[in-house]
Coordinates of C-alpha atoms and ligand atoms in Angstrom, one line a residue:
X1 CA 125.4 -121.3 -73.7
X2 CA 126.3 -119.9 -70.3
X3 CA 123.9 -117.9 -68.1
X4 CA 124.8 -114.7 -69.8
X5 CA 124.1 -116.1 -73.3
X6 CA 120.8 -117.4 -72.1
X7 CA 119.7 -114.1 -70.7
X8 CA 120.7 -112.4 -74.0
X9 CA 119.1 -115.0 -76.2
X10 CA 115.8 -115.4 -74.3
X11 CA 114.0 -112.4 -73.0
X12 CA 110.4 -113.5 -73.2
X13 CA 108.6 -116.7 -72.4
X14 CA 107.4 -116.8 -76.0
X15 CA 111.0 -117.1 -77.2
X16 CA 111.7 -119.9 -74.7
X17 CA 108.6 -121.7 -75.8
X18 CA 109.6 -121.4 -79.5
X19 CA 112.9 -123.0 -78.6
X20 CA 111.2 -125.8 -76.7
X21 CA 108.7 -126.5 -79.5
X22 CA 111.7 -126.6 -81.9
X23 CA 113.3 -129.2 -79.7
X24 CA 110.1 -131.2 -79.3
X25 CA 109.1 -131.0 -83.0
X26 CA 112.2 -130.3 -85.0
X27 CA 110.5 -130.8 -88.4
X28 CA 107.9 -128.2 -87.4
X29 CA 105.1 -130.8 -87.6
X30 CA 103.2 -130.8 -84.3
X31 CA 101.9 -134.2 -83.4
X32 CA 99.5 -135.3 -80.7
X33 CA 101.4 -137.2 -78.0
X34 CA 98.5 -139.5 -77.4
X35 CA 97.6 -140.8 -80.9
X36 CA 100.5 -139.4 -83.1
X37 CA 98.1 -137.6 -85.4
X38 CA 99.3 -134.4 -87.0
X39 CA 95.9 -132.9 -87.7
X40 CA 95.7 -130.4 -84.9
X41 CA 94.5 -126.9 -84.2
X42 CA 95.8 -124.1 -82.0
X43 CA 93.7 -123.3 -79.0
X44 CA 93.4 -119.6 -78.7
X45 CA 93.4 -118.4 -75.1
X46 CA 92.9 -115.0 -73.7
X47 CA 96.1 -113.6 -72.4
X48 CA 96.4 -111.4 -69.4
X49 CA 99.0 -110.6 -66.8
X50 CA 97.9 -113.6 -64.7
X51 CA 98.3 -116.1 -67.6
X52 CA 101.6 -114.7 -68.7
X53 CA 103.7 -117.6 -67.5
X54 CA 101.1 -120.2 -67.7
X55 CA 102.3 -122.9 -69.9
X56 CA 102.6 -122.5 -73.5
X57 CA 100.6 -122.7 -76.6
X58 CA 97.9 -125.3 -76.3
X59 CA 97.0 -127.5 -79.2
X60 CA 93.9 -129.6 -79.8
X61 CA 94.1 -133.0 -81.5
X62 CA 91.4 -133.1 -84.2
X63 CA 91.2 -136.9 -84.4
X64 CA 87.6 -137.7 -83.4
X65 CA 88.3 -140.5 -81.0
X66 CA 91.2 -138.6 -79.3
X67 CA 90.5 -134.8 -79.0
X68 CA 93.5 -134.5 -76.6
X69 CA 94.6 -131.0 -75.7
X70 CA 98.4 -130.7 -75.3
X71 CA 101.4 -128.4 -75.4
X72 CA 105.1 -128.9 -76.0
X73 CA 105.6 -129.5 -72.3
X74 CA 102.8 -132.1 -72.0
X75 CA 104.0 -135.5 -70.8
X76 CA 107.6 -134.1 -70.3
X77 CA 109.7 -133.3 -67.3
X78 CA 108.3 -129.7 -67.4
X79 CA 104.9 -131.1 -66.6
X80 CA 103.0 -129.3 -63.8
X81 CA 105.7 -126.8 -63.2
X82 CA 104.6 -123.2 -62.6
X83 CA 108.1 -121.8 -63.0
X84 CA 108.7 -119.7 -66.2
X85 CA 110.6 -121.7 -68.8
X86 CA 113.3 -119.0 -68.7
X87 CA 114.0 -120.0 -65.0
X88 CA 114.3 -123.6 -66.1
X89 CA 116.7 -122.6 -68.9
X90 CA 118.8 -120.7 -66.5
X91 CA 118.9 -123.6 -64.0
X92 CA 120.0 -125.9 -66.8
X93 CA 122.8 -123.6 -67.6
X94 CA 123.9 -123.3 -64.0
X95 CA 123.9 -127.0 -63.4
X96 CA 125.7 -127.6 -66.7
X97 CA 128.5 -125.2 -66.0
X98 CA 129.1 -125.9 -62.3
X99 CA 132.2 -128.2 -62.5
X100 CA 131.5 -129.8 -59.2
X101 CA 127.7 -129.6 -59.3
X102 CA 125.3 -127.1 -57.8
X103 CA 123.0 -127.6 -54.9
X104 CA 119.3 -126.8 -55.0
X105 CA 119.9 -124.2 -52.3
X106 CA 122.4 -122.4 -54.6
X107 CA 120.0 -122.6 -57.5
X108 CA 117.2 -121.2 -55.4
X109 CA 119.4 -118.3 -54.3
X110 CA 120.8 -117.5 -57.8
X111 CA 117.4 -117.6 -59.5
X112 CA 115.3 -116.2 -56.7
X113 CA 113.0 -119.2 -56.6
X114 CA 110.4 -118.9 -53.8
X115 CA 110.8 -122.1 -52.0
X116 CA 113.6 -124.6 -51.6
X117 CA 111.3 -127.5 -52.4
X118 CA 110.5 -126.0 -55.8
X119 CA 114.2 -125.6 -56.6
X120 CA 115.0 -129.1 -55.3
X121 CA 112.2 -130.6 -57.4
X122 CA 113.4 -128.7 -60.5
X123 CA 117.1 -129.7 -60.2
X124 CA 116.2 -133.4 -59.7
X125 CA 114.0 -133.2 -62.8
X126 CA 116.9 -131.7 -64.8
X127 CA 119.3 -134.4 -63.5
X128 CA 116.7 -137.1 -64.4
X129 CA 116.6 -135.7 -68.0
X130 CA 120.4 -135.5 -68.3
X131 CA 120.7 -139.2 -68.6
X132 CA 121.5 -140.4 -72.2
X133 CA 118.8 -142.8 -73.4
X134 CA 120.3 -145.6 -75.5
X135 CA 123.8 -144.3 -75.7
X136 CA 126.1 -145.9 -78.3
X137 CA 128.2 -148.8 -76.9
X138 CA 131.7 -147.8 -75.8
X139 CA 134.5 -148.6 -78.3
X140 CA 138.2 -148.5 -78.6
X141 CA 140.0 -148.9 -75.3
X142 CA 137.7 -149.0 -72.2
X143 CA 138.6 -148.9 -68.6
X144 CA 136.2 -150.2 -66.0
X145 CA 136.3 -149.9 -62.3
X146 CA 134.1 -149.7 -59.2
X147 CA 134.0 -147.5 -56.1
X148 CA 132.0 -147.0 -53.0
X149 CA 130.3 -144.0 -51.4
X150 CA 129.2 -143.4 -47.9
X151 CA 128.9 -146.1 -45.3
X152 CA 130.9 -144.3 -42.7
X153 CA 129.3 -143.9 -39.4
X154 CA 130.1 -141.1 -36.9
X155 CA 131.9 -142.0 -33.8
X156 CA 129.0 -141.4 -31.4
X157 CA 126.9 -143.8 -33.4
X158 CA 129.5 -146.5 -33.2
X159 CA 127.0 -148.9 -31.7
X160 CA 124.8 -148.7 -34.7
X161 CA 125.5 -151.0 -37.6
X162 CA 127.2 -149.3 -40.6
X163 CA 124.9 -148.1 -43.3
X164 CA 125.5 -150.0 -46.5
X165 CA 127.8 -148.4 -48.9
X166 CA 126.6 -147.4 -52.3
X167 CA 128.5 -149.0 -55.1
X168 CA 129.2 -147.2 -58.3
X169 CA 130.5 -148.8 -61.5
X170 CA 132.2 -146.6 -64.1
X171 CA 133.3 -147.2 -67.7
X172 CA 135.5 -144.8 -69.4
X173 CA 136.6 -144.7 -73.0
X174 CA 140.1 -143.6 -73.6
X175 CA 140.1 -140.6 -75.9
X176 CA 141.9 -140.9 -79.2
X177 CA 141.4 -139.3 -82.6
X178 CA 138.1 -141.0 -83.1
X179 CA 136.6 -140.6 -79.7
X180 CA 136.3 -137.9 -77.1
X181 CA 136.4 -140.4 -74.4
X182 CA 133.1 -140.8 -72.7
X183 CA 132.3 -141.9 -69.2
X184 CA 129.3 -143.7 -67.8
X185 CA 128.4 -144.1 -64.2
X186 CA 126.0 -146.7 -62.7
X187 CA 124.7 -147.0 -59.2
X188 CA 124.4 -150.7 -58.8
X189 CA 122.8 -152.8 -56.0
X190 CA 125.9 -155.1 -55.8
X191 CA 129.0 -156.3 -57.5
X192 CA 127.7 -159.7 -58.5
X193 CA 128.6 -161.3 -61.8
X194 CA 125.1 -161.0 -63.2
X195 CA 124.9 -157.2 -62.4
X196 CA 128.3 -156.5 -64.0
X197 CA 127.7 -158.7 -67.0
X198 CA 124.4 -157.0 -67.7
X199 CA 126.1 -153.6 -67.6
X200 CA 128.9 -154.8 -69.9
X201 CA 126.5 -156.4 -72.4
X202 CA 124.5 -153.2 -72.7
X203 CA 127.2 -150.7 -72.8
X204 CA 130.4 -152.1 -74.3
X205 CA 130.8 -153.0 -77.9
X206 CA 132.1 -156.7 -77.9
X207 CA 134.5 -155.8 -80.7
X208 CA 136.4 -153.2 -78.8
X209 CA 140.2 -153.2 -78.8
X210 CA 140.9 -153.6 -75.1
X211 CA 139.1 -153.6 -71.8
X212 CA 141.2 -152.8 -68.7
X213 CA 140.2 -153.5 -65.2
X214 CA 141.8 -154.3 -61.9
X215 CA 142.1 -158.0 -60.9
X216 CA 138.7 -158.3 -59.2
X217 CA 137.6 -161.8 -60.0
X218 CA 134.1 -160.7 -61.1
X219 CA 135.4 -159.5 -64.4
X220 CA 136.7 -163.0 -65.3
X221 CA 133.1 -164.2 -65.1
X222 CA 131.2 -161.2 -66.2
X223 CA 132.9 -160.7 -69.6
X224 CA 131.7 -162.8 -72.5
X225 CA 134.1 -164.9 -74.6
X226 CA 134.8 -162.1 -77.1
X227 CA 135.5 -159.5 -74.5
X228 CA 137.6 -161.9 -72.4
X229 CA 140.1 -162.0 -75.3
X230 CA 140.5 -158.3 -75.0
X231 CA 140.6 -158.2 -71.3
X232 CA 143.9 -157.1 -69.5
X233 CA 144.2 -156.4 -65.8
X234 CA 146.5 -154.4 -63.5
X235 CA 147.3 -155.7 -60.1
X236 CA 146.8 -152.7 -57.9
X237 CA 148.6 -154.3 -54.9
X238 CA 151.8 -154.2 -56.9
X239 CA 151.6 -151.4 -59.5
X240 CA 149.4 -148.8 -61.1
X241 CA 150.5 -149.4 -64.7
X242 CA 151.7 -152.7 -66.1
X243 CA 155.3 -151.8 -66.9
X244 CA 156.1 -151.1 -70.5
X245 CA 152.4 -151.1 -71.5
X246 CA 149.3 -148.9 -71.6
X247 CA 147.5 -151.2 -69.2
X248 CA 146.1 -149.1 -66.4
X249 CA 142.8 -147.8 -65.0
X250 CA 144.1 -144.4 -64.1
X251 CA 141.7 -142.6 -66.4
X252 CA 138.6 -144.0 -64.8
X253 CA 140.0 -143.6 -61.3
X254 CA 140.7 -139.9 -61.9
X255 CA 137.1 -139.5 -63.0
X256 CA 136.1 -141.1 -59.7
X257 CA 138.0 -138.6 -57.7
X258 CA 136.5 -135.7 -59.5
X259 CA 133.1 -137.3 -59.0
X260 CA 133.7 -137.7 -55.3
X261 CA 135.1 -134.3 -54.7
X262 CA 132.0 -132.9 -56.4
X263 CA 129.5 -135.1 -54.6
X264 CA 131.0 -134.4 -51.2
X265 CA 131.9 -130.8 -51.9
X266 CA 128.6 -129.6 -53.3
X267 CA 126.1 -131.9 -51.9
X268 CA 127.6 -133.2 -48.6
X269 CA 125.3 -136.2 -48.5
X270 CA 123.5 -137.9 -51.3
X271 CA 120.9 -140.4 -50.5
X272 CA 120.9 -143.8 -52.1
X273 CA 117.6 -143.1 -53.7
X274 CA 118.8 -140.1 -55.6
X275 CA 122.4 -141.1 -56.3
X276 CA 121.8 -142.2 -60.0
X277 CA 120.5 -138.7 -60.8
X278 CA 123.6 -137.0 -59.5
X279 CA 125.6 -139.5 -61.5
X280 CA 123.6 -138.5 -64.6
X281 CA 124.6 -134.9 -63.9
X282 CA 128.3 -135.6 -63.6
X283 CA 128.3 -137.9 -66.6
X284 CA 126.5 -135.3 -68.7
X285 CA 128.9 -132.5 -67.8
X286 CA 131.9 -134.7 -68.6
X287 CA 130.6 -136.2 -71.9
X288 CA 129.4 -132.9 -73.3
X289 CA 132.4 -130.9 -72.1
X290 CA 133.5 -130.0 -75.6
X291 CA 130.1 -129.7 -77.2
X292 CA 128.8 -126.4 -78.4
X293 CA 125.3 -127.8 -78.3
X294 CA 125.2 -128.9 -74.7
X295 CA 122.4 -126.6 -73.7
X296 CA 120.1 -127.7 -76.6
X297 CA 121.0 -131.3 -76.0
X298 CA 119.9 -131.0 -72.4
X299 CA 116.7 -129.2 -73.3
X300 CA 116.0 -131.8 -76.0
X301 CA 116.3 -134.6 -73.5
X302 CA 114.0 -132.7 -71.1
X303 CA 111.4 -132.7 -73.9
X304 CA 111.7 -136.5 -74.2
X305 CA 111.7 -137.4 -70.5
X306 CA 108.6 -138.3 -68.7
X307 CA 107.3 -136.3 -65.8
X308 CA 108.8 -136.9 -62.4
X309 CA 106.3 -135.9 -59.7
X310 CA 107.4 -134.6 -56.4
X311 CA 105.6 -137.4 -54.7
X312 CA 107.6 -140.0 -56.5
X313 CA 110.8 -138.3 -55.5
X314 CA 109.9 -138.1 -51.9
X315 CA 108.0 -141.4 -51.3
X316 CA 109.8 -143.9 -49.1
X317 CA 109.8 -146.7 -51.6
X318 CA 113.1 -147.0 -53.3
X319 CA 112.6 -147.3 -57.0
X320 CA 116.2 -148.5 -57.5
X321 CA 116.7 -151.7 -55.6
Ligands
LIG1 ZN1 95.3 -137.4 -80.5

């Protein structure tokens, strides 16, 4: 659904809420998020102009020891937001359809959001939720490669030490009849064997047909025995494709160049701390590019993703490394 479809489909907050509830509780059975009980009652609230956009239908858990009050947005990424759900939906659609990404400033302008902070917090929460939890391991033919972002220092700061570069590892399935060809991006602290082997173990089916990489030695050690048999490399100092074969990593490299053009073009500078969320966004857009359900998939993930408070986003501590 593009922005136009969304403004046609949803005109009231009630409609947005019904859609959210449907994503949260697809069978129609409302369950308490604290104890899992389905004996609940609806809390009737007085409505007035001032409560119009205030979160949702409230439910009360009837379990004696629990008595939790909750709504479809409790414990989710929407938690504590005062923006109308329709604004969230429109933001999701804008982020989803912007090929090279969309900055918080653009979102703020398009949707008439009062403050930049509010828009910034919202888009980071959308990106957080775009990550696929427990994706299926990659199959078929997989290309794997790494790239670096940043680390360039301006001339007048030449005396300063260079900022460390951020390393991104990507895996890309070649598309064939059975597979659309998904991509996965990981912001990693380093390119050590244990880092790479953990990623491979979690994300690549050991019984794939082939895995193609460049000749970086790390892959010789990071792949288990099963994968090593399927491993072929291309020597980039000599050639881009091993002659007479399909051995290359061009597909994953072209996805890197799209990613970099997007990150640099739309966001100019992305901090280490937030990089993985931007990667989630690019990954989502690519992997769902042919899906007719990409809007509801995103909203569904938002209903399953835990709150991400502004404080957590802006604190100095780096949750990644
Ligand atoms: Zn309960």
